[in-house]
mmCIF file with all atom_site columns, C-alpha atoms in Angstrom:
data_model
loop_
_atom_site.group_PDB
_atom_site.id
_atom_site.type_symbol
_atom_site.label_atom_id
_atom_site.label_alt_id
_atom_site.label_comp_id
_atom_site.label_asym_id
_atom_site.label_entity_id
_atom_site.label_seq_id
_atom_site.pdbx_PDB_ins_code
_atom_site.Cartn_x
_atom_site.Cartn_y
_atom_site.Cartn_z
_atom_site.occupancy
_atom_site.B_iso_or_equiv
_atom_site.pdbx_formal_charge
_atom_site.auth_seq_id
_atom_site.auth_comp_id
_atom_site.auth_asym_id
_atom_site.auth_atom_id
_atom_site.pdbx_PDB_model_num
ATOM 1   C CA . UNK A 1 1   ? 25.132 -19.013 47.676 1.00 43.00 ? 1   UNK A CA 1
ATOM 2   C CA . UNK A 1 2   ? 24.490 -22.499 46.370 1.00 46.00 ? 2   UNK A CA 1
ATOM 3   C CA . UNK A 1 3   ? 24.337 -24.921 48.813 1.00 42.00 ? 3   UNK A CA 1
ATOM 4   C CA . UNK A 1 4   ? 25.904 -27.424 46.878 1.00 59.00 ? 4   UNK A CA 1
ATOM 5   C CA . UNK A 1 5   ? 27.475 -28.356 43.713 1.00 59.00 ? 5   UNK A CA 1
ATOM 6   C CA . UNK A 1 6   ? 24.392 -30.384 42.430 1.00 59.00 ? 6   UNK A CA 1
ATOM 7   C CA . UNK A 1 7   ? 21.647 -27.021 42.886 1.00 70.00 ? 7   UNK A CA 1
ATOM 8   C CA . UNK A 1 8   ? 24.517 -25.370 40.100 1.00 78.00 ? 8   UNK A CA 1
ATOM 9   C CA . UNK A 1 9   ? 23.219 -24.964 36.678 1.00 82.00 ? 9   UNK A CA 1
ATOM 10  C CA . UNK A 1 10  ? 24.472 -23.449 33.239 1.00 89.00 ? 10  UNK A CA 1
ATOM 11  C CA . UNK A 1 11  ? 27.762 -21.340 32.312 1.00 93.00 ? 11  UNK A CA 1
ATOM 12  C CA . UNK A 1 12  ? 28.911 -17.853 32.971 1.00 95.00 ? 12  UNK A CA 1
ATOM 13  C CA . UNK A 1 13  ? 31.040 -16.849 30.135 1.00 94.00 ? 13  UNK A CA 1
ATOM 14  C CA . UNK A 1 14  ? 33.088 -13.669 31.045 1.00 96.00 ? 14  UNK A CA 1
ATOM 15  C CA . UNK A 1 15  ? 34.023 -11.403 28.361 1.00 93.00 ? 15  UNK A CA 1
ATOM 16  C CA . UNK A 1 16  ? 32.284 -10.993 24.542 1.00 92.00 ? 16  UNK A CA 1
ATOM 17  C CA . UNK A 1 17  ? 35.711 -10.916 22.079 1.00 89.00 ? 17  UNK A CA 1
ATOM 18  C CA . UNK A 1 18  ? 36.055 -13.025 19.467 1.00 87.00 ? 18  UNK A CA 1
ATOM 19  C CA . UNK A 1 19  ? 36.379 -16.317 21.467 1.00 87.00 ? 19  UNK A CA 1
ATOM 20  C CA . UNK A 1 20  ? 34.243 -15.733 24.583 1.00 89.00 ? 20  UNK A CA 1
ATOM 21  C CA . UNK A 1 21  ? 31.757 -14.570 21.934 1.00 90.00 ? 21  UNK A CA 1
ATOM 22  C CA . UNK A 1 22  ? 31.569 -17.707 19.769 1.00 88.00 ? 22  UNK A CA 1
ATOM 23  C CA . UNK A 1 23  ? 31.653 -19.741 22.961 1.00 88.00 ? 23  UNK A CA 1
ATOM 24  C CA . UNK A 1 24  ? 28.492 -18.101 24.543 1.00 90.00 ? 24  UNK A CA 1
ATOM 25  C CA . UNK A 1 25  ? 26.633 -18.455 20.885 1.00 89.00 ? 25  UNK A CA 1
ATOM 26  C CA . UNK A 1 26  ? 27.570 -22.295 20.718 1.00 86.00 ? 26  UNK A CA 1
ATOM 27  C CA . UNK A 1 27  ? 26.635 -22.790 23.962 1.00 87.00 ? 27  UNK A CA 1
ATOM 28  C CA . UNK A 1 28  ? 23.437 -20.853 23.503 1.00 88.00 ? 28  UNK A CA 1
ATOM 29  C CA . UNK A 1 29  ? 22.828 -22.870 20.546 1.00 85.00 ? 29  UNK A CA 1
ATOM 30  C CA . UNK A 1 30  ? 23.111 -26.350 22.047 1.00 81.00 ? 30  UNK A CA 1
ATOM 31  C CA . UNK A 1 31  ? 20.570 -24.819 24.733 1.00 85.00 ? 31  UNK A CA 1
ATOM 32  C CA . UNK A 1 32  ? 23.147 -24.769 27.228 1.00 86.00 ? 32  UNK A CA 1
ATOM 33  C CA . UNK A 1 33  ? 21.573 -22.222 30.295 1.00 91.00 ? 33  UNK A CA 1
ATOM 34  C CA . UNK A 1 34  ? 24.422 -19.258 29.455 1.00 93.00 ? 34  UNK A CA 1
ATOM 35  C CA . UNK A 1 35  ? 25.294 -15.625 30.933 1.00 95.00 ? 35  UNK A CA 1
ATOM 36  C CA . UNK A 1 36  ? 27.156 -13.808 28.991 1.00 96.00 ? 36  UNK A CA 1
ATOM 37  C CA . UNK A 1 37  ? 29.291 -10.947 31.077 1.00 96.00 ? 37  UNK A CA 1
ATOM 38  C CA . UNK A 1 38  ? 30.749 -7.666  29.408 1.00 95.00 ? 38  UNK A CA 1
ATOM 39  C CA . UNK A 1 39  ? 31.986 -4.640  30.860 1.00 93.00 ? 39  UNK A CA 1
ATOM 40  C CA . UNK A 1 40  ? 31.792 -2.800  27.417 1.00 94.00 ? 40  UNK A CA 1
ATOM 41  C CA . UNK A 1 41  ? 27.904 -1.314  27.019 1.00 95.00 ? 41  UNK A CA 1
ATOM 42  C CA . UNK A 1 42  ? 28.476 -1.454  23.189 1.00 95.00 ? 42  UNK A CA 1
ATOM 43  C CA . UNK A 1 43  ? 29.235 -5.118  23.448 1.00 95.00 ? 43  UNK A CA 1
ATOM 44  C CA . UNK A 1 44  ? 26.408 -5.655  25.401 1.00 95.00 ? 44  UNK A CA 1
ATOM 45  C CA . UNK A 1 45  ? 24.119 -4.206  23.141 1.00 94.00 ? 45  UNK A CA 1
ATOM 46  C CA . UNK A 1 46  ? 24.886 -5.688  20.575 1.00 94.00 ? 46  UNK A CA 1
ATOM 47  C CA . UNK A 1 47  ? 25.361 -9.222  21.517 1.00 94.00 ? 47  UNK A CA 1
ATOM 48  C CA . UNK A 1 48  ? 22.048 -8.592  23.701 1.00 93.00 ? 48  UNK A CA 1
ATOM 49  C CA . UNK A 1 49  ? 19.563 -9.629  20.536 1.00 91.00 ? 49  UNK A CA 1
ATOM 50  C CA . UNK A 1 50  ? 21.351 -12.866 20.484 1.00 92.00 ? 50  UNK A CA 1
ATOM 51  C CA . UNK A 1 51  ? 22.448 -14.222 23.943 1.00 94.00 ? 51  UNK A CA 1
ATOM 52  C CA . UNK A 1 52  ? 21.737 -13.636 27.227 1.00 94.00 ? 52  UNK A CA 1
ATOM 53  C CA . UNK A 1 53  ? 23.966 -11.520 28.482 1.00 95.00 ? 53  UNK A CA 1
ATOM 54  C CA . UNK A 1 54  ? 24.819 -8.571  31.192 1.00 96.00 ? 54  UNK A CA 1
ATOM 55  C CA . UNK A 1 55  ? 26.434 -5.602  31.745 1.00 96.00 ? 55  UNK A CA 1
ATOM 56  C CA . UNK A 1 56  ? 28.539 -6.335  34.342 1.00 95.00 ? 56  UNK A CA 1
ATOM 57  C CA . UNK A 1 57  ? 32.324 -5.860  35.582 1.00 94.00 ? 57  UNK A CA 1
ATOM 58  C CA . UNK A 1 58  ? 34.148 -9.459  37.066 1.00 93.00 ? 58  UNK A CA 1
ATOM 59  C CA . UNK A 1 59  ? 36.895 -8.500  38.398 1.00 94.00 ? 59  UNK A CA 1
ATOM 60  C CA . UNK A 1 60  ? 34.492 -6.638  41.108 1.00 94.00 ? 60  UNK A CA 1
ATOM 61  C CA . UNK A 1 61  ? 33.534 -9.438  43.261 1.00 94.00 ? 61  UNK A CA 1
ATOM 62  C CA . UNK A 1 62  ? 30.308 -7.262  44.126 1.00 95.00 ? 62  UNK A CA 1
ATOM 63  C CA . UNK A 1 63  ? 29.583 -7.795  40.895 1.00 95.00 ? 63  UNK A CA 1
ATOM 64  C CA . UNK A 1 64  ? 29.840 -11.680 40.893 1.00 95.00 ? 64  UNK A CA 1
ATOM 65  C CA . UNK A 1 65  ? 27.568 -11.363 43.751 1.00 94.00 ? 65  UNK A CA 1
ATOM 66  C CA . UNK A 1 66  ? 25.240 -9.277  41.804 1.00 94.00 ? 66  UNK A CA 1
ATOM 67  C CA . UNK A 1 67  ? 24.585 -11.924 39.223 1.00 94.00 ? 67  UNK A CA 1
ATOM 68  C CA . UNK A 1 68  ? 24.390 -14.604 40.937 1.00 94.00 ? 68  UNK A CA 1
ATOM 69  C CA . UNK A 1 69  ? 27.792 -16.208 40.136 1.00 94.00 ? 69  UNK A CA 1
ATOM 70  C CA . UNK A 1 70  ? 28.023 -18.994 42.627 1.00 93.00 ? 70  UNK A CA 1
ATOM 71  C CA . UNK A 1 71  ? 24.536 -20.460 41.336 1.00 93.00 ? 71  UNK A CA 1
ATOM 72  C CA . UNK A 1 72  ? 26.509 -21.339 38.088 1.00 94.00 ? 72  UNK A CA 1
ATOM 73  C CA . UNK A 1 73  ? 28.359 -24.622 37.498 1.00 91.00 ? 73  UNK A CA 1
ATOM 74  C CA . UNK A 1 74  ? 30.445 -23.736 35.368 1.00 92.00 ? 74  UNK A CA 1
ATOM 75  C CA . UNK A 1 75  ? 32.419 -20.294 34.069 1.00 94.00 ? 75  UNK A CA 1
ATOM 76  C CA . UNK A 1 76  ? 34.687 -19.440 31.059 1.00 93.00 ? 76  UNK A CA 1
ATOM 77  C CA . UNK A 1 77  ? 36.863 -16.737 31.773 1.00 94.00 ? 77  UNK A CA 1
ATOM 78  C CA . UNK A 1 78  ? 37.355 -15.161 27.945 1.00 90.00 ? 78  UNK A CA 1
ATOM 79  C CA . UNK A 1 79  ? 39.249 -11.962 28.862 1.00 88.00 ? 79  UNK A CA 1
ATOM 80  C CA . UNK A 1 80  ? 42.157 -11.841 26.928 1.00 72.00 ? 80  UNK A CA 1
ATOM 81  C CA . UNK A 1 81  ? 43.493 -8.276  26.045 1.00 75.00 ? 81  UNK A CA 1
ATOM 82  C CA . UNK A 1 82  ? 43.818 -7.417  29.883 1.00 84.00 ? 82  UNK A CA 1
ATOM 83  C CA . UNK A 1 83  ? 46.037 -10.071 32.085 1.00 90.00 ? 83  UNK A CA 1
ATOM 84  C CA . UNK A 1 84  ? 45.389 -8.282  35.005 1.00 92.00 ? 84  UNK A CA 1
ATOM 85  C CA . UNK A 1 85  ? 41.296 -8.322  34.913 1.00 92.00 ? 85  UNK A CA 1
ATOM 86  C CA . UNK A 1 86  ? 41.813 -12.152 33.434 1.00 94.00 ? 86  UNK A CA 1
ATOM 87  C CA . UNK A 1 87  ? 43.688 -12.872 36.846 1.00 95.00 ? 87  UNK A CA 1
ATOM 88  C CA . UNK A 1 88  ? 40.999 -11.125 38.572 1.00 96.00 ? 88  UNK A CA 1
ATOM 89  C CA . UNK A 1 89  ? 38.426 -12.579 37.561 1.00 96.00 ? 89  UNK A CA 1
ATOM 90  C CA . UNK A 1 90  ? 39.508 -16.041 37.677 1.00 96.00 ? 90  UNK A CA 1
ATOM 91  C CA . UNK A 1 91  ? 40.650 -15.560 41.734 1.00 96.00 ? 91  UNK A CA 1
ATOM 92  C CA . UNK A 1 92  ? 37.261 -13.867 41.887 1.00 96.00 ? 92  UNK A CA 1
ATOM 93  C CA . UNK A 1 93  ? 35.275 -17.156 40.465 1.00 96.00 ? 93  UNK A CA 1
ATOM 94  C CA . UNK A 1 94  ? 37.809 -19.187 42.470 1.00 96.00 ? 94  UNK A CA 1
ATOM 95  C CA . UNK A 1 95  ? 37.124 -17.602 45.726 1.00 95.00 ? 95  UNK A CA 1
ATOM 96  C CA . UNK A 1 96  ? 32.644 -18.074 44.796 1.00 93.00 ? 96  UNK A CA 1
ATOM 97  C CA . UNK A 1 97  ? 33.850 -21.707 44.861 1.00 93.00 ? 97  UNK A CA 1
ATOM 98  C CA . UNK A 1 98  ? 32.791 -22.010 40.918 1.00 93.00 ? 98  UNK A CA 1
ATOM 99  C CA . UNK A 1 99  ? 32.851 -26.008 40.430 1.00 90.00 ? 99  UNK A CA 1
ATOM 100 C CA . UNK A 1 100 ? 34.720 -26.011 36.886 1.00 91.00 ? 100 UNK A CA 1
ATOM 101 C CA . UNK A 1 101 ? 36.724 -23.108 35.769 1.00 93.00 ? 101 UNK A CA 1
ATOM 102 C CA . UNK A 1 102 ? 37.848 -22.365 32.186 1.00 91.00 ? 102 UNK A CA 1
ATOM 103 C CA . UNK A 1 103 ? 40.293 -19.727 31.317 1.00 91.00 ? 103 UNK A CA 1
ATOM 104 C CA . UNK A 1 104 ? 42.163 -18.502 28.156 1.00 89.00 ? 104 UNK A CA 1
ATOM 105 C CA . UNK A 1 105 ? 45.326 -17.666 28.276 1.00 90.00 ? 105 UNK A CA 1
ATOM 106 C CA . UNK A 1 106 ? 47.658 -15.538 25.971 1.00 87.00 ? 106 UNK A CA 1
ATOM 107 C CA . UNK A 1 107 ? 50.918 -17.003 26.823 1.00 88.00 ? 107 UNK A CA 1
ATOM 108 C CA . UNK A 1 108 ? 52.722 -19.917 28.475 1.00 88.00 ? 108 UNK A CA 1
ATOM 109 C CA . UNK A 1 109 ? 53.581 -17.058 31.902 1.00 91.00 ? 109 UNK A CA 1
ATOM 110 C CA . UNK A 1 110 ? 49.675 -16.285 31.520 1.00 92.00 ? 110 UNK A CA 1
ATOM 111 C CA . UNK A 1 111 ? 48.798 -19.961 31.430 1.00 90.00 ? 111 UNK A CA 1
ATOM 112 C CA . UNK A 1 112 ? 51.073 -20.652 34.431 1.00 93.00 ? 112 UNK A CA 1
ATOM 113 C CA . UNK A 1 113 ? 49.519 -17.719 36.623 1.00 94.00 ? 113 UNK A CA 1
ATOM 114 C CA . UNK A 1 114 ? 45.782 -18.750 36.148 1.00 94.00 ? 114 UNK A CA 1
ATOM 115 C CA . UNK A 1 115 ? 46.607 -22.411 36.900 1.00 93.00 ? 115 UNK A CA 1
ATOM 116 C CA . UNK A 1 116 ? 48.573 -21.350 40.083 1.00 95.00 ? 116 UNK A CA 1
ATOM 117 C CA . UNK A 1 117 ? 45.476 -19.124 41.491 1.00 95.00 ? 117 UNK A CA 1
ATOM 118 C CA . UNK A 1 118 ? 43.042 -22.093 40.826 1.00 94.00 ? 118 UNK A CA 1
ATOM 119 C CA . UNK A 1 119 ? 41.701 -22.309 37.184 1.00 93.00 ? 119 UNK A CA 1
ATOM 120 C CA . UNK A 1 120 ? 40.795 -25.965 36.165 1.00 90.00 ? 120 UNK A CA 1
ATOM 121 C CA . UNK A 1 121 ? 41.368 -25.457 32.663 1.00 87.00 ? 121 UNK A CA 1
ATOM 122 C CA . UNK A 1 122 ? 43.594 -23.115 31.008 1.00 87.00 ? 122 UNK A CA 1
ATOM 123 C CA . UNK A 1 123 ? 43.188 -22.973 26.885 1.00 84.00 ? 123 UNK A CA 1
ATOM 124 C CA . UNK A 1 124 ? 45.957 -21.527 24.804 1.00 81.00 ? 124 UNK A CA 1
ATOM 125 C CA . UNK A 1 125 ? 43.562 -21.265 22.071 1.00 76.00 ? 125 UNK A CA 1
ATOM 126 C CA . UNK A 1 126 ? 45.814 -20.071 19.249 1.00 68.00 ? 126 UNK A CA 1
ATOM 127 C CA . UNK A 1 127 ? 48.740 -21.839 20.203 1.00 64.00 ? 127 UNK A CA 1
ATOM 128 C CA . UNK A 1 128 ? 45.890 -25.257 20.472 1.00 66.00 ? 128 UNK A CA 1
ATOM 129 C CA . UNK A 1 129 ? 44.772 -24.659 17.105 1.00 62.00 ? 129 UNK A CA 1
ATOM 130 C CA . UNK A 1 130 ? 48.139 -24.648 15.698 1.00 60.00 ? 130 UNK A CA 1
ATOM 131 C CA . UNK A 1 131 ? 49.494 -28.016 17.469 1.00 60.00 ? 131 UNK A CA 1
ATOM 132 C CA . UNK A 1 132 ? 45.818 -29.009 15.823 1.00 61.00 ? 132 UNK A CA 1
ATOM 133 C CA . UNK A 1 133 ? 46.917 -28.360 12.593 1.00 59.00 ? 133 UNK A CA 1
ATOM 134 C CA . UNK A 1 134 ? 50.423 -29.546 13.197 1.00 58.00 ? 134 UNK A CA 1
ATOM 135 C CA . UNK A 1 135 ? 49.327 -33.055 14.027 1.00 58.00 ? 135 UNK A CA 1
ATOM 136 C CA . UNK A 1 136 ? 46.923 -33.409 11.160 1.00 57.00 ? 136 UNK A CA 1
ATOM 137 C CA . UNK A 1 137 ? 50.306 -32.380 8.329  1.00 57.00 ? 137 UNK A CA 1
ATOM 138 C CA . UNK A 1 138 ? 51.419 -34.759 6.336  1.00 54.00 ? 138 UNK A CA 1
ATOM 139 C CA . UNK A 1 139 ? 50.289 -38.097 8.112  1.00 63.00 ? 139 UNK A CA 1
ATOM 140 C CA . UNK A 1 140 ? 47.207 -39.914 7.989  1.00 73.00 ? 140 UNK A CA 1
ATOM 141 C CA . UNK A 1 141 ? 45.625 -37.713 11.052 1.00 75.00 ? 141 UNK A CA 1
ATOM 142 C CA . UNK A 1 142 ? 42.442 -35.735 10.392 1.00 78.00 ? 142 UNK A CA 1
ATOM 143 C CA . UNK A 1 143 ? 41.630 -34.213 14.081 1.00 77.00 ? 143 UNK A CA 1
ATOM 144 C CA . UNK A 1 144 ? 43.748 -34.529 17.554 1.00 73.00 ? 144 UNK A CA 1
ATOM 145 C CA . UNK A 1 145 ? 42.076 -34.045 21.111 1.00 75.00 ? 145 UNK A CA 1
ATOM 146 C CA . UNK A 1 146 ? 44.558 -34.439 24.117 1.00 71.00 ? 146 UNK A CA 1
ATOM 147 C CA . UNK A 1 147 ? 42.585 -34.457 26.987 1.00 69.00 ? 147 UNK A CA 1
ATOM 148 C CA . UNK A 1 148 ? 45.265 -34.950 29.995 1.00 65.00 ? 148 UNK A CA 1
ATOM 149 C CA . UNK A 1 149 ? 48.500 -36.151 31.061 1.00 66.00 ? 149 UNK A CA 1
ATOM 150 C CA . UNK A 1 150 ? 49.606 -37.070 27.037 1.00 69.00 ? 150 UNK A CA 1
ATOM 151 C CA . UNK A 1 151 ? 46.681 -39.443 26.708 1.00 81.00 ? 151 UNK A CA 1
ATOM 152 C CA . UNK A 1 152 ? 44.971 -38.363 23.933 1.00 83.00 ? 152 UNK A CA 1
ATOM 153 C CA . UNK A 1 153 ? 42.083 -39.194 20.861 1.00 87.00 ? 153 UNK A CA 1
ATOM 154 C CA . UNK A 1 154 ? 42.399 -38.929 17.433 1.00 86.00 ? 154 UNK A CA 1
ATOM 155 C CA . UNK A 1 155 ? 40.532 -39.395 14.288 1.00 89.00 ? 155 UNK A CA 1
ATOM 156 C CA . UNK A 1 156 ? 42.730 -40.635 11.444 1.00 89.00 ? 156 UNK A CA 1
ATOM 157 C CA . UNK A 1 157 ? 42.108 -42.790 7.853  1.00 91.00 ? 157 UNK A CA 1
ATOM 158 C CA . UNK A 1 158 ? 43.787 -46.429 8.217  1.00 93.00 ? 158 UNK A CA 1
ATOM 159 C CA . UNK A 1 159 ? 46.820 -47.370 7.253  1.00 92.00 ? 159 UNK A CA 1
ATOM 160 C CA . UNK A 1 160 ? 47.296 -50.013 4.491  1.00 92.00 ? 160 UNK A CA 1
ATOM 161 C CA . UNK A 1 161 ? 48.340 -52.686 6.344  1.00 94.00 ? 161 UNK A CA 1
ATOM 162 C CA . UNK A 1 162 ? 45.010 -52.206 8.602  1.00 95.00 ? 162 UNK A CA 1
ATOM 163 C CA . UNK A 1 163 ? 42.827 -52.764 5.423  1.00 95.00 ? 163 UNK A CA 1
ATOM 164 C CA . UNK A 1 164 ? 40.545 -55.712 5.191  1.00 94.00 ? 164 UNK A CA 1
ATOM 165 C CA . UNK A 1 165 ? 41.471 -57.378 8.960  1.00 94.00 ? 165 UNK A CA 1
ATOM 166 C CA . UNK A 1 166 ? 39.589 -57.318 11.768 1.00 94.00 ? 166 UNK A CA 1
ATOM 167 C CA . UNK A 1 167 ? 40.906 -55.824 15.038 1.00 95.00 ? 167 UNK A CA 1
ATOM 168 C CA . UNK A 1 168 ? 41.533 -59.094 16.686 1.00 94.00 ? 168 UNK A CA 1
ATOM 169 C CA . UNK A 1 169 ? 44.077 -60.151 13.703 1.00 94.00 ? 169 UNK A CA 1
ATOM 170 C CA . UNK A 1 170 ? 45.231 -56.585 13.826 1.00 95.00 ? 170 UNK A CA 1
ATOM 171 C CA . UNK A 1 171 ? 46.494 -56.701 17.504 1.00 93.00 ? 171 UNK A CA 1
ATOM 172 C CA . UNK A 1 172 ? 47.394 -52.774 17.232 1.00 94.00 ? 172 UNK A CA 1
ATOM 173 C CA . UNK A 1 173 ? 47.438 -52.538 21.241 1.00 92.00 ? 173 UNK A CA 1
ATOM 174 C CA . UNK A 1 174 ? 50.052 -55.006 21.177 1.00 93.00 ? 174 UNK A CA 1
ATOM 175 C CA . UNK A 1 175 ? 52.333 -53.838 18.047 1.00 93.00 ? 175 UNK A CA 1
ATOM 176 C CA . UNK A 1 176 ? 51.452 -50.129 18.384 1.00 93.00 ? 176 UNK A CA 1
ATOM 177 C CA . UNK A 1 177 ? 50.024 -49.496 21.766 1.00 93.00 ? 177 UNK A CA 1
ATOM 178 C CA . UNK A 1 178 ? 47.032 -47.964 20.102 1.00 93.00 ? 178 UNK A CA 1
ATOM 179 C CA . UNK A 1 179 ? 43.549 -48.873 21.165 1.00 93.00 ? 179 UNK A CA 1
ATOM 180 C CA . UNK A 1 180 ? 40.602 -48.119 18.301 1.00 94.00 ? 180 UNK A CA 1
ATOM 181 C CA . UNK A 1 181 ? 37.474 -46.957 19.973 1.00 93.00 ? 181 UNK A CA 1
ATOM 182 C CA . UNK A 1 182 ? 35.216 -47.038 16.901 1.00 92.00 ? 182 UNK A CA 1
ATOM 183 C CA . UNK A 1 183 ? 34.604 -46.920 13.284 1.00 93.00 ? 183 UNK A CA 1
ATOM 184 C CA . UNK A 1 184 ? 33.103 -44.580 11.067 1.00 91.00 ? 184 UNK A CA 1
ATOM 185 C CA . UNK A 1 185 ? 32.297 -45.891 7.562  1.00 90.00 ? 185 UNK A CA 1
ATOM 186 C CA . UNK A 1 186 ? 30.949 -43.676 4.931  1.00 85.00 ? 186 UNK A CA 1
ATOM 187 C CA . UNK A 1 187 ? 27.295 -43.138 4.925  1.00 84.00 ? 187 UNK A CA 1
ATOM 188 C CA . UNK A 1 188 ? 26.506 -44.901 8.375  1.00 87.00 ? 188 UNK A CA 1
ATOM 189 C CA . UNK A 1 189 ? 26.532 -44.238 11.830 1.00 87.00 ? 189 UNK A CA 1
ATOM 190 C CA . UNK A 1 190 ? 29.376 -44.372 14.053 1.00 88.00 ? 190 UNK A CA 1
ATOM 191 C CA . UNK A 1 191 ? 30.127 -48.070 15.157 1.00 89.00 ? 191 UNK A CA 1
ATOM 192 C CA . UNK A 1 192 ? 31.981 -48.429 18.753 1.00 92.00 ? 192 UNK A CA 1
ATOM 193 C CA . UNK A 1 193 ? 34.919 -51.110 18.069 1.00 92.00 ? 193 UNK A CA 1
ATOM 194 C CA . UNK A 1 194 ? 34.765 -54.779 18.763 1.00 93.00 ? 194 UNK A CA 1
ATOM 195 C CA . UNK A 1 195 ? 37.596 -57.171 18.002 1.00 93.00 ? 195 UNK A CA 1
ATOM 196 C CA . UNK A 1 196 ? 35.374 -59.035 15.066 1.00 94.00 ? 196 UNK A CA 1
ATOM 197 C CA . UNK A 1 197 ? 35.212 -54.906 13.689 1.00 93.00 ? 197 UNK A CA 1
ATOM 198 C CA . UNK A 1 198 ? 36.721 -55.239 9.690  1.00 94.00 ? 198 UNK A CA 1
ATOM 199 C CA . UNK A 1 199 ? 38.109 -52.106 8.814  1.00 94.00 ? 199 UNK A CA 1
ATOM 200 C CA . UNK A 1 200 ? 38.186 -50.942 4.995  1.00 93.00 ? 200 UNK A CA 1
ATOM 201 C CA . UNK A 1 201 ? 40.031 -48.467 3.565  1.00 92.00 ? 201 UNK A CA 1
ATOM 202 C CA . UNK A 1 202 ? 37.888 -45.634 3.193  1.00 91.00 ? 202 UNK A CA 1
ATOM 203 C CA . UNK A 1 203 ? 36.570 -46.365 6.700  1.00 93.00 ? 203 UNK A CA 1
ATOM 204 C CA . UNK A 1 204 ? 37.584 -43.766 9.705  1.00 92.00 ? 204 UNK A CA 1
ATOM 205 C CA . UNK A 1 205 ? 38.927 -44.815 12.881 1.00 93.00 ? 205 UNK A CA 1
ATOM 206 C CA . UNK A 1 206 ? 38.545 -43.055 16.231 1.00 92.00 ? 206 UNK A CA 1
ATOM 207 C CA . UNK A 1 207 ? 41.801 -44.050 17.883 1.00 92.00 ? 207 UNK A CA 1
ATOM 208 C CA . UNK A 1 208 ? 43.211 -43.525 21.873 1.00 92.00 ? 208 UNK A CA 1
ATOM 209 C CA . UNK A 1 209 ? 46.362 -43.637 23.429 1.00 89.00 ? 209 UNK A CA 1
ATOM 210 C CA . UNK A 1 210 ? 49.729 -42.073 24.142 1.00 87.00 ? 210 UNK A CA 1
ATOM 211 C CA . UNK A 1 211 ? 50.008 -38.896 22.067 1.00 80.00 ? 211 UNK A CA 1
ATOM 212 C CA . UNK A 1 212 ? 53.713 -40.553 20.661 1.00 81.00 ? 212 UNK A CA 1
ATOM 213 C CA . UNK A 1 213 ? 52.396 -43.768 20.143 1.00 87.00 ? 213 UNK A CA 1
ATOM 214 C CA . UNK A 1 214 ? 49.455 -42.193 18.145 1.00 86.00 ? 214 UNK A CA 1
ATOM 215 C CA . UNK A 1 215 ? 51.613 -39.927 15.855 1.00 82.00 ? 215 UNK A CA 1
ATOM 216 C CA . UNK A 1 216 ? 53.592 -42.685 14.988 1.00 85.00 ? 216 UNK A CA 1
ATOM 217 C CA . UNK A 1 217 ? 50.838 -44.982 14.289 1.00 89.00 ? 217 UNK A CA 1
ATOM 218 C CA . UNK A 1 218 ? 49.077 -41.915 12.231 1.00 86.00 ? 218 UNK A CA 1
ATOM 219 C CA . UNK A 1 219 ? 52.113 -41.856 10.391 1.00 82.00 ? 219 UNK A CA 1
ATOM 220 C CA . UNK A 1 220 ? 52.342 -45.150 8.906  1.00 85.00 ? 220 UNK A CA 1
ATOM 221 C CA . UNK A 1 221 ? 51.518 -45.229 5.202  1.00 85.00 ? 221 UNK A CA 1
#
């Protein structure tokens, strides 16, 4: 076992459907150090070409052992058609002492059960992809990221009265309780906010705060 947290390197990414799949290959591509692991030979095979990857069972903790699981930093548990091996292997990376673990979930009881044994991070990922898409309807919104505890990020276009002032006239911390962490304008490179930052019409803003406040603020023509 790794002595400690800082000999850890790359992800373990624990089941080859659709989503643990497309994580492993993004990961892969951003030449992020990744395992794939699959119980299904097929899978294995044919994933093999593109990704590392293993044939390998998770909810066995021999197997974790096997593979070296608690030299990994991080692990994505991706399981989703079987609750009971998702559970499984999620105690199993919890119990290698896995610094940062990621599970999907299929439902809000599935969510609940992988938090309570010890996951870190528990995705929804169809039910996060709809809120998404939700957020972005009919307002001024064009991407939402909460990260924790309703403070989230969000990339919007500015509302009219925003257009031609600079952020210290604009005061939007005080009259929205908004905070603008940067400017993109079209054809240049993203610009992190100052208060003398003018912001034009076309221009997008990266914007932080309480998700309410935010969606209210997004909303404004």
């Amino acid at each position: 076992m790794a002595s400690n947290d800082s000999d850890r390197a790359g992800v373990l990414v624990f089941g080859l459907g659709r989503f643990g799949s497309a994580l492993a290959d993004t990961l892969d591509s951003m030449d992020v150090e990744v395992l794939a692991v699959e119980r299904d030979p097929a899978v294995v095979e044919l994933w093999s070409k593109r990704i590392p990857c293993v044939e390998a069972n998770g909810a066995d903790p021999r197997a974790l052992e096997q593979i070296g699981a608690a030299d990994f930093a991080a692990a994505v548990v991706g399981v989703g058609t079987s609750l009971e091996a998702s559970v499984l292997i999620t105690g199993n990376l919890v119990d290698v002492g896995i610094p940062e673990i990621w599970a999907k979930a299929t439902s809000v009881e599935h969510k609940r059960i992988l938090e309570r044994i010890g996951a870190h991070h528990v995705v929804l990922p169809e039910s996060d992809a709809g809120a998404r898409v939700a957020h972005s309807v009919g307002g001024r919104m064009l991407d939402y990221i909460e990260i924790e505890d309703g403070f989230t990020i969000i990339k919007m276009r500015p509302p009219r009265e925003t257009h031609s002032f600079t952020l210290d006239k604009l005061d939007l911390k005080g009259k929205y309780g908004v905070h603008v962490i940067g400017v993109k304008r079209a054809g240049e490179e993203f610009e992190y906010a100052t208060p003398e930052t003018l912001v034009g019409p076309e221009d997008l803003l990266v914007v932080a705060g309480e998700g309410e406040l935010l969606e209210r603020f997004a909303q404004r023509p």
